[in-house]
Structure formats: structure tokens, C-alpha cells
PDB file of C-alpha atoms and ligand atoms in Angstrom:
ATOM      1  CA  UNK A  30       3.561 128.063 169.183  1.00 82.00           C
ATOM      2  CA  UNK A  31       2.488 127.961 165.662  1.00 93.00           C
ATOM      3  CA  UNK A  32       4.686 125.643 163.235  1.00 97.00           C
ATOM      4  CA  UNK A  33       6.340 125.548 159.792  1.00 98.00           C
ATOM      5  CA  UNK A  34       5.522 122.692 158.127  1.00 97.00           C
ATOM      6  CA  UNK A  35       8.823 121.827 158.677  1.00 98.00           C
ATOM      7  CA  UNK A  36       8.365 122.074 162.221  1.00 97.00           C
ATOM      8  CA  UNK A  37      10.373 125.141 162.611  1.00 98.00           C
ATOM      9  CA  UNK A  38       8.718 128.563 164.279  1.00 97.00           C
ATOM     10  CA  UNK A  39       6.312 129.939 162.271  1.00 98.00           C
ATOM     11  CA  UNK A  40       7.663 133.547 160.710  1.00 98.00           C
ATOM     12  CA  UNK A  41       4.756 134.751 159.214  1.00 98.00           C
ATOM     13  CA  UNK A  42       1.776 133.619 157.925  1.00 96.00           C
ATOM     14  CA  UNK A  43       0.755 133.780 154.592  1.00 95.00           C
ATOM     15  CA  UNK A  44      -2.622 133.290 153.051  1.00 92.00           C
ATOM     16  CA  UNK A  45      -2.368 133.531 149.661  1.00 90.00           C
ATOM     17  CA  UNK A  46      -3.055 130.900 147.629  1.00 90.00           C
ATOM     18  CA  UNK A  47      -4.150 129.375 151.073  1.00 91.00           C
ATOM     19  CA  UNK A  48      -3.427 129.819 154.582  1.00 93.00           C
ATOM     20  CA  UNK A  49       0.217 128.434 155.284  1.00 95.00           C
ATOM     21  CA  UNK A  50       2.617 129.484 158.596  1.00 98.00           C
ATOM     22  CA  UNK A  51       6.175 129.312 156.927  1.00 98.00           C
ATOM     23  CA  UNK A  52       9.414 129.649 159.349  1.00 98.00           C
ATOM     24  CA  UNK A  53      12.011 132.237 157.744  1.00 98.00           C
ATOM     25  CA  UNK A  54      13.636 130.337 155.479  1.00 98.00           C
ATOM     26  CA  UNK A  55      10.560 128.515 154.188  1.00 98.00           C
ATOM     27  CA  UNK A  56       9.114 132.008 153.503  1.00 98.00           C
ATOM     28  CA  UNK A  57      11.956 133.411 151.753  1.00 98.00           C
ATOM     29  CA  UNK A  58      11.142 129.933 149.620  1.00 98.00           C
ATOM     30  CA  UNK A  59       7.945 130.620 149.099  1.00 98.00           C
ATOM     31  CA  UNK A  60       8.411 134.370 148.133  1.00 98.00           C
ATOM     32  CA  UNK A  61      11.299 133.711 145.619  1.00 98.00           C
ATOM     33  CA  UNK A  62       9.244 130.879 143.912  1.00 98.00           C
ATOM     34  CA  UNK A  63       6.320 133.619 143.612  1.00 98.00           C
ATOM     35  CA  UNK A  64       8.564 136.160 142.297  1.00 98.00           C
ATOM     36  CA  UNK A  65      10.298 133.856 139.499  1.00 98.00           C
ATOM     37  CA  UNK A  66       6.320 132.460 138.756  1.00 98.00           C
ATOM     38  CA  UNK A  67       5.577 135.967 137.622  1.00 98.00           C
ATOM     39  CA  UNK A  68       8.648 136.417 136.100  1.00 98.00           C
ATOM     40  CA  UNK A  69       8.032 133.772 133.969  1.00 98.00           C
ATOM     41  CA  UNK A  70       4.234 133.987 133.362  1.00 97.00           C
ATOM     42  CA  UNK A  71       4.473 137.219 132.246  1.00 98.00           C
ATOM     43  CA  UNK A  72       7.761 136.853 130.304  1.00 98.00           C
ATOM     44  CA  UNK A  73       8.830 139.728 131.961  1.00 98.00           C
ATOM     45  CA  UNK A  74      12.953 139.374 131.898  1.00 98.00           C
ATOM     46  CA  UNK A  75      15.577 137.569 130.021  1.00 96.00           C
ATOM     47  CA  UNK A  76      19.037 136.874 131.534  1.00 96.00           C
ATOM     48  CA  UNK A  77      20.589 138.588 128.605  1.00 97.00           C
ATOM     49  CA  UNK A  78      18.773 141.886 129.068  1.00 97.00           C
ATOM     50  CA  UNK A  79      20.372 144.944 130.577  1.00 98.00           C
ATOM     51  CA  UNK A  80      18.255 146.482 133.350  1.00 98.00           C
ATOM     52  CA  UNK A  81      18.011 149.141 135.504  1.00 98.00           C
ATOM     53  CA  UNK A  82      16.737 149.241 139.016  1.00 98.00           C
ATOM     54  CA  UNK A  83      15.985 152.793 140.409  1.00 98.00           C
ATOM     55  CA  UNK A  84      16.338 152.384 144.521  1.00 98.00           C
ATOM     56  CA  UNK A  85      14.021 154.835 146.801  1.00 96.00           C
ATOM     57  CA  UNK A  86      15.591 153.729 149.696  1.00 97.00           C
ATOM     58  CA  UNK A  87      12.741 152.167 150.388  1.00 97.00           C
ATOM     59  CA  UNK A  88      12.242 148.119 150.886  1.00 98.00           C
ATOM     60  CA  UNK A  89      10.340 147.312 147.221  1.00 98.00           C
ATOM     61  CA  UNK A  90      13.004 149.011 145.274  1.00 98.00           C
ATOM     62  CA  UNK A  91      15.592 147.014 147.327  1.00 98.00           C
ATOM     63  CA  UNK A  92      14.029 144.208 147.415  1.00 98.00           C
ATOM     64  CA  UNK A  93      13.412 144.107 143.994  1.00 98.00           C
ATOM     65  CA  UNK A  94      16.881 144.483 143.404  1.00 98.00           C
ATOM     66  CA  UNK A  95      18.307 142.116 145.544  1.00 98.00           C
ATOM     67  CA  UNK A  96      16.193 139.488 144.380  1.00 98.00           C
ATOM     68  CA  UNK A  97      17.296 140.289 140.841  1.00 98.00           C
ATOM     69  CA  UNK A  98      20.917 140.288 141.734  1.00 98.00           C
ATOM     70  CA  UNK A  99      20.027 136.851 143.804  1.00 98.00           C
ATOM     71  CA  UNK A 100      18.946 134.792 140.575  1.00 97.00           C
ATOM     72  CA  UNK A 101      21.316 135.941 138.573  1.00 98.00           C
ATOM     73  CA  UNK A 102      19.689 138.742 136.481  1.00 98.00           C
ATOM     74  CA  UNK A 103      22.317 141.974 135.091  1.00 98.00           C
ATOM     75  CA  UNK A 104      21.769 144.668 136.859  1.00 98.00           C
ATOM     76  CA  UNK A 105      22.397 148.234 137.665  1.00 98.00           C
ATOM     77  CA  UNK A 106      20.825 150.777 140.112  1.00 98.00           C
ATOM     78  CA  UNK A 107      19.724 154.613 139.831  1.00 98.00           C
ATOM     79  CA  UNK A 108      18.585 156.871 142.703  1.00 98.00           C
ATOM     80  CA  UNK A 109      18.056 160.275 142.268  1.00 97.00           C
ATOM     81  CA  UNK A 110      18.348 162.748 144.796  1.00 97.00           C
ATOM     82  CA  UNK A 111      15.205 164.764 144.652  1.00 94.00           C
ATOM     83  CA  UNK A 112      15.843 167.151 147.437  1.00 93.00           C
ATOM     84  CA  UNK A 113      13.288 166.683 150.141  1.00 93.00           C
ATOM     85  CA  UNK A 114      15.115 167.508 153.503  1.00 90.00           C
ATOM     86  CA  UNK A 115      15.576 164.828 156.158  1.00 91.00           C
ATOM     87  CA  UNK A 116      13.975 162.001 153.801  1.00 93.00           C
ATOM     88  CA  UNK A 117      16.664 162.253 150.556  1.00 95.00           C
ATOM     89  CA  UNK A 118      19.560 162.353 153.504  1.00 96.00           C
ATOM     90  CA  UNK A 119      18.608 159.230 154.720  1.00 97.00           C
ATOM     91  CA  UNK A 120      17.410 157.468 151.794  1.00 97.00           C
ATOM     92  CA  UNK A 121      20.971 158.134 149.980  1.00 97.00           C
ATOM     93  CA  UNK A 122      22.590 156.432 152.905  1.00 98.00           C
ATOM     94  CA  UNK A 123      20.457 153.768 152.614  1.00 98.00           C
ATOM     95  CA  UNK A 124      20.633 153.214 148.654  1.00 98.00           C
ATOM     96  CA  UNK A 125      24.168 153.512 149.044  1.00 98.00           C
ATOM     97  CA  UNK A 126      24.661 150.525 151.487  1.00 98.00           C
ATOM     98  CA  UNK A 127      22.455 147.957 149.489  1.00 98.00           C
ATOM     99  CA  UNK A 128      24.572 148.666 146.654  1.00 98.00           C
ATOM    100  CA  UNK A 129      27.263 147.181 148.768  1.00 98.00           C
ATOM    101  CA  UNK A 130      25.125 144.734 150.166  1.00 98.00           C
ATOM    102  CA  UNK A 131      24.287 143.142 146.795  1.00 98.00           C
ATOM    103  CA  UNK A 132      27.838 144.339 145.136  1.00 98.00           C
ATOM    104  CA  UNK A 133      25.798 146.059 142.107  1.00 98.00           C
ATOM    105  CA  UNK A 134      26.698 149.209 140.648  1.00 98.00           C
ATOM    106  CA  UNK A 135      25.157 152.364 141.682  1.00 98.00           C
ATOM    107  CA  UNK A 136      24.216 155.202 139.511  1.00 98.00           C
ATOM    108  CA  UNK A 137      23.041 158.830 141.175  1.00 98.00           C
ATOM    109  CA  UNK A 138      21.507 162.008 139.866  1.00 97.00           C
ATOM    110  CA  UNK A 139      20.172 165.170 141.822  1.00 97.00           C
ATOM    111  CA  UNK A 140      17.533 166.948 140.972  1.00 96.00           C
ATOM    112  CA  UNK A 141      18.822 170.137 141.720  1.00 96.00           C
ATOM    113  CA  UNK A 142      21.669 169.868 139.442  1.00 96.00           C
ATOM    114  CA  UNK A 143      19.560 168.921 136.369  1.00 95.00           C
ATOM    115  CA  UNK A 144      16.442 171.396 136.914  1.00 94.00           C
ATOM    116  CA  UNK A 145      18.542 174.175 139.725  1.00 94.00           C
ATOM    117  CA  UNK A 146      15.689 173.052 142.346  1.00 93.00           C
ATOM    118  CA  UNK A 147      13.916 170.487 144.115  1.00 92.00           C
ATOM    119  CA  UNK A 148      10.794 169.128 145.066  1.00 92.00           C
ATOM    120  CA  UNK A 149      10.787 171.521 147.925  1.00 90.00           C
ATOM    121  CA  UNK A 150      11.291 174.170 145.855  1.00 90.00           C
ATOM    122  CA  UNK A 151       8.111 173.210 143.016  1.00 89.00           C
ATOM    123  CA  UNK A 152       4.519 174.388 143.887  1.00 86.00           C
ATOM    124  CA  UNK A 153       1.401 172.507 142.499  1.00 85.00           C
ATOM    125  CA  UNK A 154       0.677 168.656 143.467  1.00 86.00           C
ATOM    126  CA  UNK A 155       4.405 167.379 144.905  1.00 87.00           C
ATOM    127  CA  UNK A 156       3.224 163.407 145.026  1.00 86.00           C
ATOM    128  CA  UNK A 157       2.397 164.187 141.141  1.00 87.00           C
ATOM    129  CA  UNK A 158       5.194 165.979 140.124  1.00 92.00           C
ATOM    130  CA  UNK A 159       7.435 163.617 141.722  1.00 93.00           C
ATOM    131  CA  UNK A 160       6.325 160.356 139.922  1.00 92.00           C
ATOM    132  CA  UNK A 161       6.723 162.173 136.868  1.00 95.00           C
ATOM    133  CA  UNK A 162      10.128 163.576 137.591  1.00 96.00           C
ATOM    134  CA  UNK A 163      10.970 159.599 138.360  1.00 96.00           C
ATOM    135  CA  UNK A 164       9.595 158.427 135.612  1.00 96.00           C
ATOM    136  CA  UNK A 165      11.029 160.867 133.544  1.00 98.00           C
ATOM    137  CA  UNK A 166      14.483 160.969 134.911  1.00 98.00           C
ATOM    138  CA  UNK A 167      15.084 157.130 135.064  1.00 98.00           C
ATOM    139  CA  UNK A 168      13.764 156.488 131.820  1.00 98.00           C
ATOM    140  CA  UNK A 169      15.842 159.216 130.239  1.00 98.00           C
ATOM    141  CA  UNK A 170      19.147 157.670 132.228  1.00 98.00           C
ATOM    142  CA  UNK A 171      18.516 154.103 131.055  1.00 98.00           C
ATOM    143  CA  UNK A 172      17.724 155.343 127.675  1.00 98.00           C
ATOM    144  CA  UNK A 173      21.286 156.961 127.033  1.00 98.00           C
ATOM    145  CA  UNK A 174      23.126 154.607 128.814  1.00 98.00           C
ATOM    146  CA  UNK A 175      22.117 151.655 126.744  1.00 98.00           C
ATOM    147  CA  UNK A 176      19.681 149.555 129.180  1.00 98.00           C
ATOM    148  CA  UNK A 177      17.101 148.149 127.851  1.00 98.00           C
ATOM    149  CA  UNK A 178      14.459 147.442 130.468  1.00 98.00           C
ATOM    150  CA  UNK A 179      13.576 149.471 134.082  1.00 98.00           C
ATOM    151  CA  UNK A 180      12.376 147.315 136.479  1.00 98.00           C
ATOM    152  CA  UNK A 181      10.254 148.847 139.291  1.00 98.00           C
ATOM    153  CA  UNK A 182       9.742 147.671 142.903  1.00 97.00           C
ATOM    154  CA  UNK A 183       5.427 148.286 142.303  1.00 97.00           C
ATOM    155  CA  UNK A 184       3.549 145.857 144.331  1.00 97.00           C
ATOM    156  CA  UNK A 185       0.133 144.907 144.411  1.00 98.00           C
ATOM    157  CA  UNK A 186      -0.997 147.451 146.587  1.00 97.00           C
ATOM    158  CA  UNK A 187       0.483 150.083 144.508  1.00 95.00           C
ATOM    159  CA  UNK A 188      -0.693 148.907 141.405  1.00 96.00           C
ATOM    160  CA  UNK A 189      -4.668 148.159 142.944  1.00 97.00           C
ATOM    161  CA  UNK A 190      -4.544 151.702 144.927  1.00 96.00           C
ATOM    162  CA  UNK A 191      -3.656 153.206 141.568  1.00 94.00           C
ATOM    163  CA  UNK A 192      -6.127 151.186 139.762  1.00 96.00           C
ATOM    164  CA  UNK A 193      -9.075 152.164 142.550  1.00 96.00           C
ATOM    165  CA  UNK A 194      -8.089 155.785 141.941  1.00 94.00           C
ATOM    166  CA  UNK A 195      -8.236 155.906 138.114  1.00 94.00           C
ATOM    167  CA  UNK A 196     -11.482 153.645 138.423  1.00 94.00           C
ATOM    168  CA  UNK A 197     -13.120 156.476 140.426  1.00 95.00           C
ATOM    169  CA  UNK A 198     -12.152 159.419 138.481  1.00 95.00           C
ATOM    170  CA  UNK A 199     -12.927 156.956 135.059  1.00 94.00           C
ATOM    171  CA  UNK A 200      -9.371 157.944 133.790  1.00 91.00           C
ATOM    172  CA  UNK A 201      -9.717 155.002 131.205  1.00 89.00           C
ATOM    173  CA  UNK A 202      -6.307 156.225 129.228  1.00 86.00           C
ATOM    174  CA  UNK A 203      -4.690 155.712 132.459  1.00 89.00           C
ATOM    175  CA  UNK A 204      -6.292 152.227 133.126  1.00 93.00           C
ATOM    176  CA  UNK A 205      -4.887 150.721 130.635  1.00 91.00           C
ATOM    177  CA  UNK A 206      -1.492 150.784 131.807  1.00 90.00           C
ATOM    178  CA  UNK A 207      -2.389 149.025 135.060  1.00 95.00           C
ATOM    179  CA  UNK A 208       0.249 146.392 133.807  1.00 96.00           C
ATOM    180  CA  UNK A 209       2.948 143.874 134.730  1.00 97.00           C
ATOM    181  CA  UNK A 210       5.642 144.896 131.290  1.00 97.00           C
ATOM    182  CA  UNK A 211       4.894 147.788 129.394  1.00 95.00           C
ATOM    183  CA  UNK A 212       6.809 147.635 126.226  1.00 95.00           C
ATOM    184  CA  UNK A 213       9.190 149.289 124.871  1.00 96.00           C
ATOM    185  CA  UNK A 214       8.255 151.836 122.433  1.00 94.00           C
ATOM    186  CA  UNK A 215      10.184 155.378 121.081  1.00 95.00           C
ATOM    187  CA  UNK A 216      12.373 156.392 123.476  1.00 97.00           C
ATOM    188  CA  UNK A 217      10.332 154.425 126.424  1.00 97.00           C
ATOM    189  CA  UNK A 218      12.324 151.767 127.832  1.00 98.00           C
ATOM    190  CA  UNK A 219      10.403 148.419 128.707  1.00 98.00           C
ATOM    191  CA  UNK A 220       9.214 148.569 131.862  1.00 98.00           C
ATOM    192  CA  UNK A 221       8.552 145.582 134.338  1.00 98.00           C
ATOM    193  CA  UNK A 222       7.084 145.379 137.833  1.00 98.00           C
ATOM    194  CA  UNK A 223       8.484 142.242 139.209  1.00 98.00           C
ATOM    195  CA  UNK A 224       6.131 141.956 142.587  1.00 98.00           C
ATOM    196  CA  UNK A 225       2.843 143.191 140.703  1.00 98.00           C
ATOM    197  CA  UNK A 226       1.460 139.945 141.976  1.00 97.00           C
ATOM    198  CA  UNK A 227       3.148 140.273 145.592  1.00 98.00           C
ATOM    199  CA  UNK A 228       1.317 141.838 148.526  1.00 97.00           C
ATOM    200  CA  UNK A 229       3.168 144.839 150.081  1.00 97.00           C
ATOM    201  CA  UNK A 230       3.129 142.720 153.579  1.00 97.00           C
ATOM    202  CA  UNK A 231       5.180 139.934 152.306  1.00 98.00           C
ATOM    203  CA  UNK A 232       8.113 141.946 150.710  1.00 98.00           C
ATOM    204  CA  UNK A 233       8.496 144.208 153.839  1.00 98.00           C
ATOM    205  CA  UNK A 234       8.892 139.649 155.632  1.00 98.00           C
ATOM    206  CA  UNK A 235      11.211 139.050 152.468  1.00 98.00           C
ATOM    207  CA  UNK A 236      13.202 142.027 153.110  1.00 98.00           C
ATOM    208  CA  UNK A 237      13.245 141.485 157.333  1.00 98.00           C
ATOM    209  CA  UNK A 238      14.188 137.920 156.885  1.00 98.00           C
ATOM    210  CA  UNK A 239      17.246 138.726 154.985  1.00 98.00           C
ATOM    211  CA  UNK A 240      18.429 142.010 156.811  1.00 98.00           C
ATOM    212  CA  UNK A 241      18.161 143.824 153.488  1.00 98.00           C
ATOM    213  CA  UNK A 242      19.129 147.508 154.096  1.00 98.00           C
ATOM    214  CA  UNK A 243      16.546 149.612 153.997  1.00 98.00           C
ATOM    215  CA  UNK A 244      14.328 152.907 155.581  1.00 97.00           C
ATOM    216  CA  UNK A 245      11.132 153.194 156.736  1.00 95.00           C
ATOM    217  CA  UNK A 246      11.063 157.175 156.519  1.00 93.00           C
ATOM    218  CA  UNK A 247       8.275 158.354 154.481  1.00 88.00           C
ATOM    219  CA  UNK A 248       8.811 161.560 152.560  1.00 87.00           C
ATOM    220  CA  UNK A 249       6.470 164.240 154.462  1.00 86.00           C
ATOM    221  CA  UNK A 250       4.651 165.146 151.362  1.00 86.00           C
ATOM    222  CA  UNK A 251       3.269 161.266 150.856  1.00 79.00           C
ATOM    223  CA  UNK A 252       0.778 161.090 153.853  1.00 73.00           C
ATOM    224  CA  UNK A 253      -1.184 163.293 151.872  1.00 69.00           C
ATOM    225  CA  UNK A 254      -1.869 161.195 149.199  1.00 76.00           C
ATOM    226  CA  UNK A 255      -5.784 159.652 148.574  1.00 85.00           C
ATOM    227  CA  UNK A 256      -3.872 156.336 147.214  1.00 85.00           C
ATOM    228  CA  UNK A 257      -2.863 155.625 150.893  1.00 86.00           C
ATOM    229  CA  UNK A 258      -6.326 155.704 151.762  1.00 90.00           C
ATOM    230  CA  UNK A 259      -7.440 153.495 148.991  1.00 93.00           C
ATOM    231  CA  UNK A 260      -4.819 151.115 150.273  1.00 93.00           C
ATOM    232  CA  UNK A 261      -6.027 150.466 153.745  1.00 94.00           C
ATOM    233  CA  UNK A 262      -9.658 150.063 152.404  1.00 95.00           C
ATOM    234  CA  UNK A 263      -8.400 147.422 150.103  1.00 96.00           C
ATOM    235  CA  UNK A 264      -6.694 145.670 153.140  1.00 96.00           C
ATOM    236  CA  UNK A 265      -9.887 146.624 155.221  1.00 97.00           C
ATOM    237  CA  UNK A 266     -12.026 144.270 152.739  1.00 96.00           C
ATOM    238  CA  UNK A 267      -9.096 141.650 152.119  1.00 94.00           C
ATOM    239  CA  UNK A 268      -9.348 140.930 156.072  1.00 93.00           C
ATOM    240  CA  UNK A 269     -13.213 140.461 155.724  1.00 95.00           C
ATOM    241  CA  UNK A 270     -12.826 138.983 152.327  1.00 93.00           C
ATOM    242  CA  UNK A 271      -9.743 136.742 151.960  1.00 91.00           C
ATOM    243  CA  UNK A 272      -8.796 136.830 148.443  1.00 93.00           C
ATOM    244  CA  UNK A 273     -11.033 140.208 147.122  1.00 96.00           C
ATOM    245  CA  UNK A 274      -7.595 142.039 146.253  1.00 97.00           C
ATOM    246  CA  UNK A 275      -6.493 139.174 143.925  1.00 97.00           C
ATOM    247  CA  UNK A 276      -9.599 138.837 142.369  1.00 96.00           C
ATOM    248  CA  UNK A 277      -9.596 142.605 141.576  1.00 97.00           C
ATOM    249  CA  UNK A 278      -5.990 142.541 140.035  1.00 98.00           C
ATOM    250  CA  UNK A 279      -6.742 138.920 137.746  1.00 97.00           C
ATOM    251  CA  UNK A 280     -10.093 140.315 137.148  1.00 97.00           C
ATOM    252  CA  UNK A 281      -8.700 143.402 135.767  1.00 97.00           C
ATOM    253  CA  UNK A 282      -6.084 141.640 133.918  1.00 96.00           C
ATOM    254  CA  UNK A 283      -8.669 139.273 131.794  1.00 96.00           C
ATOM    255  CA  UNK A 284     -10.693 142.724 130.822  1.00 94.00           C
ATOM    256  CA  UNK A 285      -8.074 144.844 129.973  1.00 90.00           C
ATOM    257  CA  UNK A 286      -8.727 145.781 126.510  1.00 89.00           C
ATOM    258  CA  UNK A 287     -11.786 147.357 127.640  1.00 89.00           C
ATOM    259  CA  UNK A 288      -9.475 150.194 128.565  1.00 88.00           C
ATOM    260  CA  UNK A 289      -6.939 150.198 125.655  1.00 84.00           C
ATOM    261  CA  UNK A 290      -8.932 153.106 123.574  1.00 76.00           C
ATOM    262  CA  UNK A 291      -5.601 154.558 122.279  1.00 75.00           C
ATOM    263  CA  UNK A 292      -3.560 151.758 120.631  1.00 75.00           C
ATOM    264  CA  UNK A 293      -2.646 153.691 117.873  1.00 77.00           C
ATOM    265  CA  UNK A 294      -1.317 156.658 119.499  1.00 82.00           C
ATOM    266  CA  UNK A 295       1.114 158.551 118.098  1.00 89.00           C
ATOM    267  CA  UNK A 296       3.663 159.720 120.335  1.00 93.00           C
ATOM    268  CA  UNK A 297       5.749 162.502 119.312  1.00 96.00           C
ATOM    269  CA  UNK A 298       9.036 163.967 120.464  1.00 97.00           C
ATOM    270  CA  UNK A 299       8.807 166.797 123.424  1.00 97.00           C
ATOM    271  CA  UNK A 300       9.975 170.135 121.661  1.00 97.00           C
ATOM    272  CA  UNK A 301      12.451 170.868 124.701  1.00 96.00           C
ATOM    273  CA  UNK A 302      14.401 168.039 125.696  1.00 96.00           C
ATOM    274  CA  UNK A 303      13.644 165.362 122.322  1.00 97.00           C
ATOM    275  CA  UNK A 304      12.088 162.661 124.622  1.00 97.00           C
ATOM    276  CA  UNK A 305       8.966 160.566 123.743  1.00 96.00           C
ATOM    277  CA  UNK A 306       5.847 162.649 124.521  1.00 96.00           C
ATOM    278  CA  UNK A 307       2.091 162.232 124.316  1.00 91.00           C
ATOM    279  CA  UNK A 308       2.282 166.210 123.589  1.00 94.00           C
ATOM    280  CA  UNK A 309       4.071 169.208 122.034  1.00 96.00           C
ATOM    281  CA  UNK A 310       6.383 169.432 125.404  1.00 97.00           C
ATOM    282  CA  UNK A 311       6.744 166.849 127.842  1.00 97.00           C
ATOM    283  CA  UNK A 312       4.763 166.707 131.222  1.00 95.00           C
ATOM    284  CA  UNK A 313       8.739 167.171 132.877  1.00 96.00           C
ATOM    285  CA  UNK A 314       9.819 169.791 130.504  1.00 96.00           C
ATOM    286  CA  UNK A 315       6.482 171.433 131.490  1.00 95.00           C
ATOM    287  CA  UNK A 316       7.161 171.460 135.158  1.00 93.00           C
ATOM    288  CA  UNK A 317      10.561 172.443 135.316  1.00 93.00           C
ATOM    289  CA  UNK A 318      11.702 173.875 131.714  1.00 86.00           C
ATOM    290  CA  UNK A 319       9.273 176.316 131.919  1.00 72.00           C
TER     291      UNK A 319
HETATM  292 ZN1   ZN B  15      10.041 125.726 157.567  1.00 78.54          ZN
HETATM  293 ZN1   ZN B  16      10.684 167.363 127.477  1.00 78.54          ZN
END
């Protein structure tokens, strides 16, 4: 039987920065020390700071916010209900019990009642159109109810898989938001990703260990998607080549302003619905005002 240092059952093992077996709670330990590390490093969050946490129903978005609740942060959560059969059922039940698990409060939109449809009902790219509605929708919320930062549940996977894809298509506007905070700016809300430096593997231990409610139903549309692809190459090499993926995120990190080509953007405001856009009308105004 493999041991814990503290001669507990090993958990899990975890390999980054080295190779460690870590019983349950010595992982959850390990993981919250991580988290706050970033946290810190990257002065992503203050204690006085309002912040929203949208929930999926997923285990990064809970995670994320049970963590935050755990040391102490002030937080709120969103969900919206975007109308995919089967997977929004389930995930509502599921964002609705981690709000009691971690006693926060619980915001909830549906799509259908904002636009009069759903993600069922859009044609074009659905995994597209349904960041942006997210995006859109969460930032808008937090905006006019006086938050002033969004924290996502992003890992490293995400964030790499993302990266990979922009690097192939050379989508350098788009590369240069490969970050941990994105400030504020306009009518954009901070935005923080609190386990950019976490490996999906560990959160799904994190949230196991501690029984946080969560579900493992993928929306039907997501299997499609060429980041998911990009993900299991990047664990592919990190098997053969311990330590690849973190050198591909820090790398990225030091050479960053090789991608920041529009600094002095001007953002305007979207002629439909007033928000902060890069153009005349706002990518969500342009899929579902129009
Ligand atoms: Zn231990
Ligand atoms: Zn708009």
C-alpha cells in the first residue's frame, strides 16, 4: 500500500512540483495551499472585494466556490439556465444544492426568458455561442448588481487547450488574454481564474475528498469540441513528459506581450443593449437581438 507521508493511505498522487502520495486530508492541504499561492502571486482577490461565482454545475465552478467561501472570501453565485434538455435539468439541481452546501447566495437567470429561446433553439457553432452568452450574461449581472470581480472555475487544461487552439489558428488578439486577472475596464468586470495554475485532475480529488456536490453530465453539444482533443494530447505528452504542460503555461506567461498588439483599443458601447463592445453591436446582441 502506498503511504502519506504521514503514514496514512495514499489518496492520490500528485506530481507537480514533484512526485508526492498525499492521504485525503494531506491533499486537500496541499491543494488549498496551491490555490491561496496563486491567489496571492497573482494578486488576484482582496477580502474586501465583492465577487461573483457563476456555477455550471460542474466540479471547477463549485469548487472554485467552495474554496472561496472556505477562506473567507464574499461571495455570491449565478447560474443561468441555458436550456439544453436533460443537461440544464440536472445541472440546476446540482447548483442549487452547493448553494446550500456552502450557505452562499444563489442568483439564476434563463436564457429563454431574456432572448425567448435557447441554445437548442440557435443554429451556427453552439460551444461558441454559448461561451459568449456566459460571458455576456454574467458579466452583464455582476455589472448591475454592484460586484466587482467574476471569478471563474478555468483550470489549466482549459486555459492550455484554449491557448493550443488560438496558437494553431495564430489568433494573436485572442492570445493575449490567456490570463490569470483580466482587469477591469468599461463595463467589463475584473475577471480572475483562481485554479489557472491547477491541473483539471486534482480539482475533480479536491472536490471527491470533500463530497462537494456536483455532476458529471456533459452537455451533448461539448463532445464536439477540437479543445477536448487538444486536451488529451496535452495529457498524452505530460505522461511522457512530466512537467511539459507547466512549462507551456509559465513559458507563455514570461512572453506575453508578444501577443498584446491592441493595448490601446478602444472599446465602444454595443448600439443594442449599451454594454462594452469591441464593435458597433455586441457579439450577444448579434446572436440573439438580431
Ligand atoms: Zn497524510
Ligand atoms: Zn449588445
Amino acid at each position: 500500500m502506498l503511504k502519506c507521508f504521514c503514514g496514512k493511505e495514499s489518496y492520490i498522487k500528485v506530481t507537480y512540483p514533484k512526485v508526492k502520495y498525499l492521504c485525503k486530508e494531506h491533499f486537500i492541504e496541499y491543494f488549498e495551499n496551491r490555490v491561496k499561492r496563486s491567489i496571492e502571486k497573482f494578486k488576484m482577490l482582496s477580502k474586501d472585494e465583492k465577487i461573483l461565482v457563476p456555477i455550471s454545475g460542474g466540479k471547477d465552478s463549485h469548487a472554485a466556490a467552495y474554496i472561496l467561501k472556505k477562506l473567507g472570501y464574499d461571495i455570491e453565485l449565478f447560474h443561468i439556465n441555458l436550456g439544453i434538455s436533460n443537461f440544464s435539468e440536472i445541472s440546476l439541481e446540482k447548483v442549487k444544492e452547493l448553494s446550500n452546501f456552502i450557505n452562499a447566495k444563489l442568483h439564476i437567470v434563463n436564457l429563454k426568458e431574456i432572448t425567448g429561446k435557447t441554445i437548442e433553439d440557435v443554429k451556427g457553432k453552439k460551444c461558441s455561442i454559448c461561451g459568449i452568452t456566459k460571458r455576456y450574461l454574467m458579466n452583464k449581472f455582476g455589472y448591475e448588481h454592484g460586484f466587482d470581480t467574476i471569478v471563474t472555475g478555468h483550470n489549466m487544461d482549459d486555459e492550455l487547450s484554449f491557448m493550443l487552439n488560438n496558437l494553431l489558428g495564430w489568433n494573436i488578439r485572442y492570445l493575449a488574454k490567456h490570463l490569470p486577472v483580466l482587469p477591469a475596464h468599461d463595463k467589463f468586470l475584473k475577471k480572475v481564474k483562481i485554479f489557472y495554475e491547477i491541473e483539471e485532475k486534482y480539482i475533480k480529488a479536491y472536490a471527491d475528498a470533500l463530497n462537494i456536490p456536483y455532476t458529471t453530465v456533459k452537455c451533448k453539444y461539448a463532445k464536439k469540441a477540437i479543445t477536448i482533443r487538444h486536451r488529451e494530447y496535452l495529457n498524452k505528452l505530460e505522461e511522457e513528459k512530466p512537467g511539459i504542460k507547466y512549462h507551456f503555461l509559465y513559458g507563455y506567461l514570461k512572453n506575453r506581450e508578444l501577443f498584446e498588439v491592441e493595448k490601446d483599443f478602444k472599446f465602444r458601447e454595443c448600439e443594442i443593449c449599451g454594454m462594452t463592445s469591441a464593435s458597433k453591436i455586441c457579439s450577444f446582441c448579434r446572436v440573439w437581438r438580431r
